[in-house]
Tab-separated table of C-alpha atoms and ligand atoms in Angstrom:
chain	number	residue	atom	x	y	z
Y	1	MET	CA	0.000	0.000	0.000
Y	2	TYR	CA	2.958	2.292	0.680
Y	3	ALA	CA	3.905	2.379	-2.993
Y	4	ILE	CA	0.483	3.651	-3.954
Y	5	ALA	CA	-0.140	6.055	-1.070
Y	6	ARG	CA	3.278	7.658	-1.395
Y	7	ASP	CA	2.866	9.363	-4.749
Y	8	ARG	CA	-0.524	8.634	-6.178
Y	9	PRO	CA	-3.676	10.586	-5.331
Y	10	LEU	CA	-6.161	7.969	-4.193
Y	11	THR	CA	-8.998	10.415	-4.792
Y	12	LYS	CA	-8.792	9.582	-8.506
Y	13	ILE	CA	-9.774	6.020	-7.736
Y	14	SER	CA	-13.213	4.857	-6.729
Y	15	LEU	CA	-13.552	3.325	-3.254
Y	16	GLY	CA	-14.111	-0.228	-4.394
Y	17	LEU	CA	-11.185	0.017	-6.749
Y	18	GLU	CA	-8.978	1.495	-4.066
Y	19	TYR	CA	-9.611	-1.529	-1.898
Y	20	ALA	CA	-8.965	-3.957	-4.745
Y	21	THR	CA	-5.787	-2.138	-5.677
Y	22	ILE	CA	-4.483	-2.118	-2.145
Y	23	SER	CA	-5.244	-5.760	-1.460
Y	24	ALA	CA	-3.709	-6.924	-4.745
Y	25	CYS	CA	-0.693	-4.791	-3.927
Y	26	ARG	CA	0.203	-6.585	-0.717
Y	27	ILE	CA	2.050	-9.135	-2.811
Y	28	SER	CA	4.977	-6.860	-3.520
Y	29	LEU	CA	6.137	-3.283	-3.914
Y	30	MET	CA	8.097	-1.668	-6.676
Y	31	SER	CA	11.473	-0.495	-5.473
Y	32	PRO	CA	11.846	3.281	-5.102
Y	33	GLU	CA	14.672	3.265	-7.663
Y	34	LEU	CA	12.418	1.627	-10.248
Y	35	LEU	CA	9.571	4.062	-9.549
Y	36	ASP	CA	11.921	7.021	-9.828
Y	37	SER	CA	13.025	5.911	-13.301
Y	38	VAL	CA	9.457	6.044	-14.634
Y	39	LEU	CA	8.716	9.006	-16.903
Y	40	LEU	CA	5.018	9.825	-17.169
Y	41	HIS	CA	5.136	13.379	-18.492
Y	42	THR	CA	7.584	15.435	-20.465
Y	43	ASP	CA	7.876	19.168	-20.149
Y	44	PHE	CA	10.444	21.046	-22.191
Y	45	PRO	CA	9.333	24.677	-21.748
Y	46	GLU	CA	11.642	26.032	-24.448
Y	47	LEU	CA	10.176	23.686	-27.087
Y	48	LYS	CA	6.802	23.758	-28.807
Y	49	LEU	CA	4.739	20.577	-28.523
Y	50	HIS	CA	4.086	19.275	-32.055
Y	51	ALA	CA	1.852	16.325	-31.178
Y	52	SER	CA	0.998	14.371	-28.080
Y	53	GLY	CA	-0.403	10.861	-28.096
Y	54	LYS	CA	-1.444	8.446	-25.380
Y	55	VAL	CA	2.139	7.421	-24.757
Y	56	ARG	CA	4.386	9.568	-27.002
Y	57	ASP	CA	5.187	13.262	-27.150
Y	58	VAL	CA	6.616	15.007	-30.184
Y	59	TYR	CA	8.247	18.447	-29.983
Y	60	THR	CA	9.307	20.876	-32.682
Y	61	LEU	CA	13.047	21.532	-32.814
Y	62	ASP	CA	13.184	23.637	-35.967
Y	63	GLN	CA	11.850	23.727	-39.536
Y	64	ASP	CA	13.230	20.331	-40.446
Y	65	ARG	CA	13.516	18.374	-37.213
Y	66	LEU	CA	11.306	17.010	-34.423
Y	67	LEU	CA	12.126	15.517	-31.038
Y	68	PHE	CA	10.251	12.254	-30.555
Y	69	VAL	CA	9.946	11.015	-26.936
Y	70	ALA	CA	8.494	7.706	-25.728
Y	71	THR	CA	7.209	7.987	-22.161
Y	72	ASP	CA	6.523	5.060	-19.795
Y	73	ARG	CA	2.770	5.619	-19.998
Y	74	ILE	CA	0.690	2.564	-20.824
Y	75	SER	CA	-2.813	2.389	-22.256
Y	76	ALA	CA	-5.346	-0.374	-21.958
Y	77	PHE	CA	-8.954	-0.496	-23.155
Y	78	ASP	CA	-8.371	2.919	-24.802
Y	79	TYR	CA	-7.240	4.787	-21.686
Y	80	VAL	CA	-3.879	5.768	-20.278
Y	81	LEU	CA	-3.500	4.223	-16.839
Y	82	ALA	CA	-2.428	6.140	-13.739
Y	83	THR	CA	0.726	4.029	-13.362
Y	84	GLY	CA	3.724	3.965	-15.666
Y	85	VAL	CA	5.653	0.848	-16.675
Y	86	PRO	CA	9.380	0.965	-15.890
Y	87	HIS	CA	11.632	0.860	-19.002
Y	88	LYS	CA	8.678	0.839	-21.409
Y	89	GLY	CA	9.650	4.011	-23.286
Y	90	ARG	CA	13.234	2.831	-23.676
Y	91	VAL	CA	12.151	-0.618	-24.850
Y	92	LEU	CA	9.816	0.795	-27.499
Y	93	THR	CA	12.449	3.253	-28.695
Y	94	GLN	CA	15.157	0.582	-28.890
Y	95	ILE	CA	12.804	-1.771	-30.769
Y	96	SER	CA	12.045	0.967	-33.330
Y	97	LEU	CA	15.767	1.693	-33.718
Y	98	PHE	CA	16.451	-2.004	-34.254
Y	99	TRP	CA	13.840	-2.185	-37.036
Y	100	PHE	CA	14.956	1.056	-38.705
Y	101	GLU	CA	18.411	-0.492	-39.075
Y	102	PHE	CA	17.050	-3.924	-40.080
Y	103	LEU	CA	14.820	-2.343	-42.745
Y	104	ARG	CA	17.183	0.325	-44.023
Y	105	ASP	CA	17.719	-1.292	-47.448
Y	106	LEU	CA	13.966	-1.597	-47.962
Y	107	VAL	CA	12.717	1.827	-46.890
Y	108	PRO	CA	14.136	5.205	-45.814
Y	109	ASN	CA	13.148	6.226	-42.272
Y	110	HIS	CA	12.882	9.505	-40.372
Y	111	LEU	CA	15.669	8.837	-37.828
Y	112	LEU	CA	18.398	11.485	-37.671
Y	113	THR	CA	20.007	10.537	-34.357
Y	114	ALA	CA	19.194	8.887	-31.024
Y	115	ASP	CA	22.569	9.845	-29.566
Y	116	VAL	CA	21.718	12.432	-26.916
Y	117	SER	CA	25.267	13.833	-26.934
Y	118	GLN	CA	24.547	14.942	-30.524
Y	119	TYR	CA	21.290	16.729	-29.598
Y	120	PRO	CA	21.227	20.543	-29.629
Y	121	ALA	CA	22.867	22.279	-26.667
Y	122	ALA	CA	19.493	23.492	-25.364
Y	123	LEU	CA	18.450	19.858	-24.769
Y	124	GLN	CA	21.539	18.785	-22.833
Y	125	GLN	CA	19.924	19.810	-19.538
Y	126	TYR	CA	17.334	17.058	-20.195
Y	127	ALA	CA	19.878	14.415	-21.212
Y	128	ASP	CA	18.968	12.056	-18.340
Y	129	GLN	CA	15.274	12.144	-19.261
Y	130	LEU	CA	15.906	11.738	-22.971
Y	131	ARG	CA	18.622	9.058	-23.064
Y	132	GLY	CA	17.449	5.784	-24.568
Y	133	ARG	CA	13.857	6.907	-25.059
Y	134	SER	CA	14.064	9.663	-27.652
Y	135	MET	CA	15.083	10.359	-31.229
Y	136	ILE	CA	15.586	13.411	-33.348
Y	137	VAL	CA	13.689	12.784	-36.569
Y	138	ALA	CA	13.268	14.476	-39.913
Y	139	ARG	CA	10.016	16.365	-40.128
Y	140	ALA	CA	7.889	14.688	-42.770
Y	141	GLU	CA	4.773	15.720	-44.603
Y	142	MET	CA	2.663	12.941	-43.152
Y	143	PHE	CA	0.137	11.077	-45.302
Y	144	PRO	CA	-3.351	11.107	-43.720
Y	145	VAL	CA	-3.707	7.307	-43.692
Y	146	GLU	CA	-2.601	4.557	-41.386
Y	147	CYS	CA	-0.918	1.754	-43.313
Y	148	VAL	CA	-2.123	-1.396	-41.577
Y	149	VAL	CA	-1.037	-4.885	-42.593
Y	150	ARG	CA	-2.385	-8.140	-41.219
Y	151	GLY	CA	-0.934	-11.618	-41.433
Y	152	TYR	CA	-3.496	-13.020	-38.990
Y	153	ILE	CA	-7.156	-12.174	-38.444
Y	154	SER	CA	-7.864	-10.399	-35.172
Y	155	GLY	CA	-9.435	-7.291	-33.666
Y	156	SER	CA	-11.522	-5.077	-35.963
Y	157	ALA	CA	-10.669	-7.284	-38.974
Y	158	TRP	CA	-12.125	-10.336	-37.242
Y	159	LYS	CA	-15.307	-8.342	-36.486
Y	160	GLU	CA	-15.592	-7.185	-40.116
Y	161	TYR	CA	-14.940	-10.684	-41.449
Y	162	LYS	CA	-17.585	-12.260	-39.200
Y	163	ALA	CA	-20.130	-9.664	-40.336
Y	164	SER	CA	-19.353	-9.611	-44.082
Y	165	GLY	CA	-16.684	-12.157	-45.051
Y	166	ARG	CA	-14.533	-9.212	-46.128
Y	167	VAL	CA	-11.972	-6.854	-44.557
Y	168	CYS	CA	-11.473	-3.366	-46.045
Y	169	GLY	CA	-13.145	-4.620	-49.212
Y	170	ILE	CA	-10.864	-7.657	-49.502
Y	171	GLU	CA	-12.702	-10.958	-49.826
Y	172	LEU	CA	-11.256	-13.617	-47.536
Y	173	PRO	CA	-11.673	-17.413	-47.623
Y	174	LYS	CA	-14.704	-18.830	-45.855
Y	175	GLY	CA	-14.371	-20.675	-42.564
Y	176	LEU	CA	-11.544	-18.663	-40.976
Y	177	ARG	CA	-11.345	-18.864	-37.188
Y	178	GLU	CA	-10.383	-15.957	-34.916
Y	179	SER	CA	-6.566	-15.450	-34.955
Y	180	ASP	CA	-6.075	-17.735	-37.989
Y	181	ARG	CA	-3.093	-17.050	-40.210
Y	182	LEU	CA	-4.209	-15.509	-43.514
Y	183	PRO	CA	-3.250	-17.168	-46.832
Y	184	GLU	CA	-1.164	-14.053	-47.469
Y	185	PRO	CA	-0.764	-10.746	-45.635
Y	186	ILE	CA	-3.388	-8.123	-46.514
Y	187	PHE	CA	-3.155	-4.324	-46.628
Y	188	THR	CA	-6.041	-2.839	-44.627
Y	189	PRO	CA	-5.607	0.952	-44.475
Y	190	SER	CA	-7.474	3.123	-42.021
Y	191	THR	CA	-8.053	6.763	-41.423
Y	192	LYS	CA	-8.529	8.829	-38.282
Y	193	ALA	CA	-12.258	9.120	-37.662
Y	194	VAL	CA	-13.913	11.942	-35.716
Y	195	SER	CA	-14.483	9.547	-32.795
Y	196	GLY	CA	-10.718	9.248	-32.350
Y	197	HIS	CA	-10.932	5.632	-33.397
Y	198	ASP	CA	-9.383	4.626	-36.687
Y	199	GLU	CA	-11.845	3.679	-39.388
Y	200	ASN	CA	-11.007	0.896	-41.826
Y	201	ILE	CA	-11.195	1.976	-45.464
Y	202	SER	CA	-10.879	0.177	-48.792
Y	203	PHE	CA	-7.934	0.637	-51.151
Y	204	ALA	CA	-10.312	2.584	-53.469
Y	205	GLU	CA	-11.211	4.971	-50.637
Y	206	MET	CA	-7.552	5.439	-49.801
Y	207	SER	CA	-6.892	6.215	-53.467
Y	208	LYS	CA	-9.486	9.002	-53.338
Y	209	LEU	CA	-7.708	10.460	-50.297
Y	210	VAL	CA	-4.049	10.355	-51.383
Y	211	GLY	CA	-4.180	9.279	-55.030
Y	212	PRO	CA	-3.874	5.862	-56.693
Y	213	GLU	CA	-0.155	5.984	-57.404
Y	214	LEU	CA	0.893	6.849	-53.856
Y	215	SER	CA	-1.641	4.329	-52.504
Y	216	GLY	CA	-0.055	1.563	-54.556
Y	217	GLN	CA	3.433	2.570	-53.422
Y	218	LEU	CA	2.378	2.640	-49.754
Y	219	ARG	CA	0.611	-0.712	-50.052
Y	220	ASP	CA	3.612	-2.393	-51.683
Y	221	LEU	CA	6.046	-0.920	-49.152
Y	222	THR	CA	3.830	-1.846	-46.205
Y	223	LEU	CA	3.536	-5.467	-47.353
Y	224	ALA	CA	7.264	-5.810	-48.101
Y	225	VAL	CA	8.293	-4.352	-44.746
Y	226	TYR	CA	5.814	-6.552	-42.878
Y	227	VAL	CA	6.922	-9.750	-44.627
Y	228	LYS	CA	10.597	-9.123	-43.903
Y	229	ALA	CA	10.029	-8.158	-40.251
Y	230	ALA	CA	7.420	-10.840	-39.488
Y	231	ASP	CA	9.617	-13.598	-40.968
Y	232	TYR	CA	12.478	-12.452	-38.764
Y	233	ALA	CA	10.312	-12.153	-35.629
Y	234	LEU	CA	8.813	-15.608	-36.149
Y	235	GLN	CA	12.307	-17.108	-36.194
Y	236	LYS	CA	12.711	-15.471	-32.772
Y	237	GLY	CA	9.447	-16.976	-31.494
Y	238	ILE	CA	7.245	-13.883	-31.867
Y	239	ILE	CA	4.243	-13.703	-34.164
Y	240	ILE	CA	3.593	-10.182	-35.408
Y	241	ALA	CA	-0.081	-10.679	-36.142
Y	242	ASP	CA	-0.599	-7.181	-37.535
Y	243	THR	CA	0.988	-3.766	-37.418
Y	244	LYS	CA	0.428	-0.145	-38.335
Y	245	PHE	CA	2.896	2.091	-40.150
Y	246	GLU	CA	2.838	5.829	-40.702
Y	247	PHE	CA	4.630	7.206	-43.728
Y	248	GLY	CA	5.398	10.717	-44.837
Y	249	ARG	CA	7.398	12.547	-47.461
Y	250	THR	CA	10.878	13.899	-46.697
Y	251	ALA	CA	13.986	14.719	-48.727
Y	252	ARG	CA	14.618	10.941	-48.562
Y	253	GLY	CA	11.404	10.255	-50.512
Y	254	ILE	CA	8.580	8.164	-49.039
Y	255	THR	CA	9.783	7.784	-45.465
Y	256	LEU	CA	8.837	5.412	-42.648
Y	257	ALA	CA	8.016	7.572	-39.604
Y	258	ASP	CA	6.675	7.245	-36.063
Y	259	GLU	CA	7.490	4.140	-34.018
Y	260	VAL	CA	7.738	0.902	-35.962
Y	261	LEU	CA	6.857	-2.715	-35.232
Y	262	THR	CA	6.604	-2.229	-31.475
Y	263	PRO	CA	4.163	-4.008	-29.172
Y	264	ASP	CA	2.207	-0.713	-29.027
Y	265	SER	CA	1.793	-0.422	-32.808
Y	266	SER	CA	1.373	-4.161	-33.432
Y	267	ARG	CA	-0.059	-7.342	-32.004
Y	268	PHE	CA	2.850	-9.425	-30.709
Y	269	TRP	CA	1.902	-12.993	-29.807
Y	270	PRO	CA	4.237	-15.554	-28.255
Y	271	ALA	CA	4.540	-18.216	-31.009
Y	272	ASP	CA	4.780	-21.120	-28.541
Y	273	LYS	CA	1.314	-20.293	-27.160
Y	274	TYR	CA	-0.377	-19.674	-30.521
Y	275	ALA	CA	-3.817	-21.340	-30.543
Y	276	PRO	CA	-6.210	-20.161	-33.286
Y	277	GLY	CA	-9.951	-20.304	-32.666
Y	278	GLN	CA	-9.870	-17.713	-29.879
Y	279	ALA	CA	-8.365	-14.355	-29.008
Y	280	GLN	CA	-4.633	-14.659	-28.296
Y	281	GLU	CA	-2.879	-13.480	-25.163
Y	282	SER	CA	-0.898	-10.326	-25.659
Y	283	PHE	CA	2.869	-10.641	-25.233
Y	284	ASP	CA	3.095	-7.436	-23.224
Y	285	LYS	CA	-0.252	-6.236	-21.855
Y	286	GLN	CA	-1.825	-9.463	-20.643
Y	287	TYR	CA	-1.154	-8.903	-16.918
Y	288	VAL	CA	-2.596	-5.407	-17.224
Y	289	ARG	CA	-5.749	-6.568	-18.994
Y	290	ASP	CA	-6.223	-9.469	-16.582
Y	291	TYR	CA	-5.889	-7.134	-13.609
Y	292	LEU	CA	-8.329	-4.579	-15.037
Y	293	GLU	CA	-10.887	-7.337	-15.697
Y	294	GLU	CA	-10.336	-8.757	-12.217
Y	295	ILE	CA	-11.115	-5.451	-10.498
Y	296	ARG	CA	-14.088	-4.973	-12.863
Y	297	TRP	CA	-13.063	-1.492	-13.968
Y	298	ASN	CA	-16.000	-0.053	-15.934
Y	299	LYS	CA	-13.558	1.111	-18.654
Y	300	ARG	CA	-14.542	4.725	-18.177
Y	301	PRO	CA	-12.276	7.437	-16.819
Y	302	PRO	CA	-10.579	7.835	-14.482
Y	303	ALA	CA	-8.379	4.908	-15.401
Y	304	PRO	CA	-7.076	3.083	-12.341
Y	305	ALA	CA	-3.554	2.710	-11.061
Y	306	LEU	CA	-1.799	-0.640	-11.313
Y	307	PRO	CA	-0.441	-2.556	-8.339
Y	308	ALA	CA	3.347	-2.398	-8.310
Y	309	GLU	CA	3.543	-6.119	-9.003
Y	310	VAL	CA	1.456	-5.820	-12.187
Y	311	ALA	CA	3.553	-2.887	-13.418
Y	312	ARG	CA	6.770	-4.759	-12.605
Y	313	ARG	CA	5.731	-7.991	-14.352
Y	314	THR	CA	4.561	-5.988	-17.361
Y	315	SER	CA	7.900	-4.196	-17.443
Y	316	GLU	CA	9.630	-7.582	-17.490
Y	317	LYS	CA	7.532	-8.621	-20.510
Y	318	TYR	CA	8.605	-5.538	-22.479
Y	319	VAL	CA	12.258	-6.077	-21.618
Y	320	GLU	CA	11.889	-9.765	-22.517
Y	321	ALA	CA	10.277	-8.917	-25.878
Y	322	TYR	CA	13.219	-6.640	-26.688
Y	323	HIS	CA	15.727	-9.353	-25.784
Y	324	GLN	CA	13.857	-12.105	-27.630
Y	325	LEU	CA	13.571	-9.991	-30.768
Y	326	THR	CA	17.041	-8.463	-30.915
Y	327	GLY	CA	19.244	-10.754	-28.824
Y	328	LEU	CA	20.345	-7.582	-27.024
Y	329	VAL	CA	20.043	-6.780	-23.333
Y	330	LEU	CA	18.442	-3.469	-22.396
Y	331	ASP	CA	21.021	-1.714	-20.254
Y	332	ALA	CA	20.095	-0.844	-16.685
C	1	PZK	C1	4.192	13.005	-36.683
C	1	PZK	N1	2.724	11.864	-35.521
C	1	PZK	C2	1.985	10.813	-34.865
C	1	PZK	C3	1.033	11.585	-32.714
C	1	PZK	C4	3.326	10.931	-31.431
C	1	PZK	C5	3.226	10.721	-32.773
C	1	PZK	N2	8.658	12.566	-38.769
C	1	PZK	C6	7.481	13.198	-38.554
C	1	PZK	N3	7.229	14.349	-39.203
C	1	PZK	C7	6.078	15.006	-39.029
C	1	PZK	N4	5.139	14.575	-38.210
C	1	PZK	C8	5.291	13.424	-37.525
C	1	PZK	C9	6.487	12.698	-37.686
C	1	PZK	C10	6.713	11.471	-36.993
C	1	PZK	N5	6.865	10.494	-36.426
C	1	PZK	C11	3.839	11.758	-36.228
C	1	PZK	N6	2.318	13.113	-35.485
C	1	PZK	C12	3.204	13.842	-36.218
C	1	PZK	C13	2.086	11.043	-33.414
C	1	PZK	C14	1.140	11.789	-31.345
C	1	PZK	C15	2.284	11.450	-30.687
C	1	PZK	F1	4.466	10.624	-30.801
């Protein structure tokens, strides 16, 4: 209970939840050192915020460059939780860096540097916050579509398929089960809807938005990148069931931007537990989802805090995913 009471306002949590959180938390506490390393918010007063997402913050550096920062925030059931996950921002950043390098012959990317000692002088005062979890990237003219590719049928695609036998206008074989591998990966673009949720669109609709030539280029790139990365990940025991890319135009041409092939932008499934015919356990967020179901959170704000043990075990899953994928050890 100490770990919660010390730095988290319990007023944000309903009474029943507070009790559940405290009782589940008796099991263990997160060490003060671990809690201190968690970054929930960034604040760089001399920079202008360019975009802020559930877990990432992007700042403007100058005309051509942005500062991209991955925090330790975690979202589940569409909300950012009150507790951060130690190392999460560093893991996601290091996974993206790994893929940028792995994919460099296939597609240009927006990375300029992740070496904090090369950042502008004005940022050196934040070096400890930025190290390992940030990148300076080339500002791109972003295309207003999400380039989604699926090798397995899950999530919104499974819902669409059950209702119509199609996904984003693509006819699929009859008799697929939830989480089945598809005969070949499919490109299922989406666009930001007013609701904040992405809305699946057909290739023809995408072509109306950004033009047929660019749509074809983005589709071909998306499929090629997915095939190369998913083949590699599978050899390492991780199924990348689907993933979402964001592309933009820079001096390098059509450029892969944002974070890439992370557990936040993809469905990672442990290959040794793959069992089609049902929803699959998530590599990284399963403890979080299980806990939130257990305490019967109504999935409306305010989002609860996590017991230290749930945050710590989730942290271990992210670090493990990084190691399993890259063979590298995240440094302490
Ligand atoms: C850019 N986002 C998505 C939203 C985030 C990220 N290289 C770039 N050039 C111009 N714009 C972007 C990028 C990148 N990457 C990406 N928004 C703008 C987004 C919220 C938080 F971290």
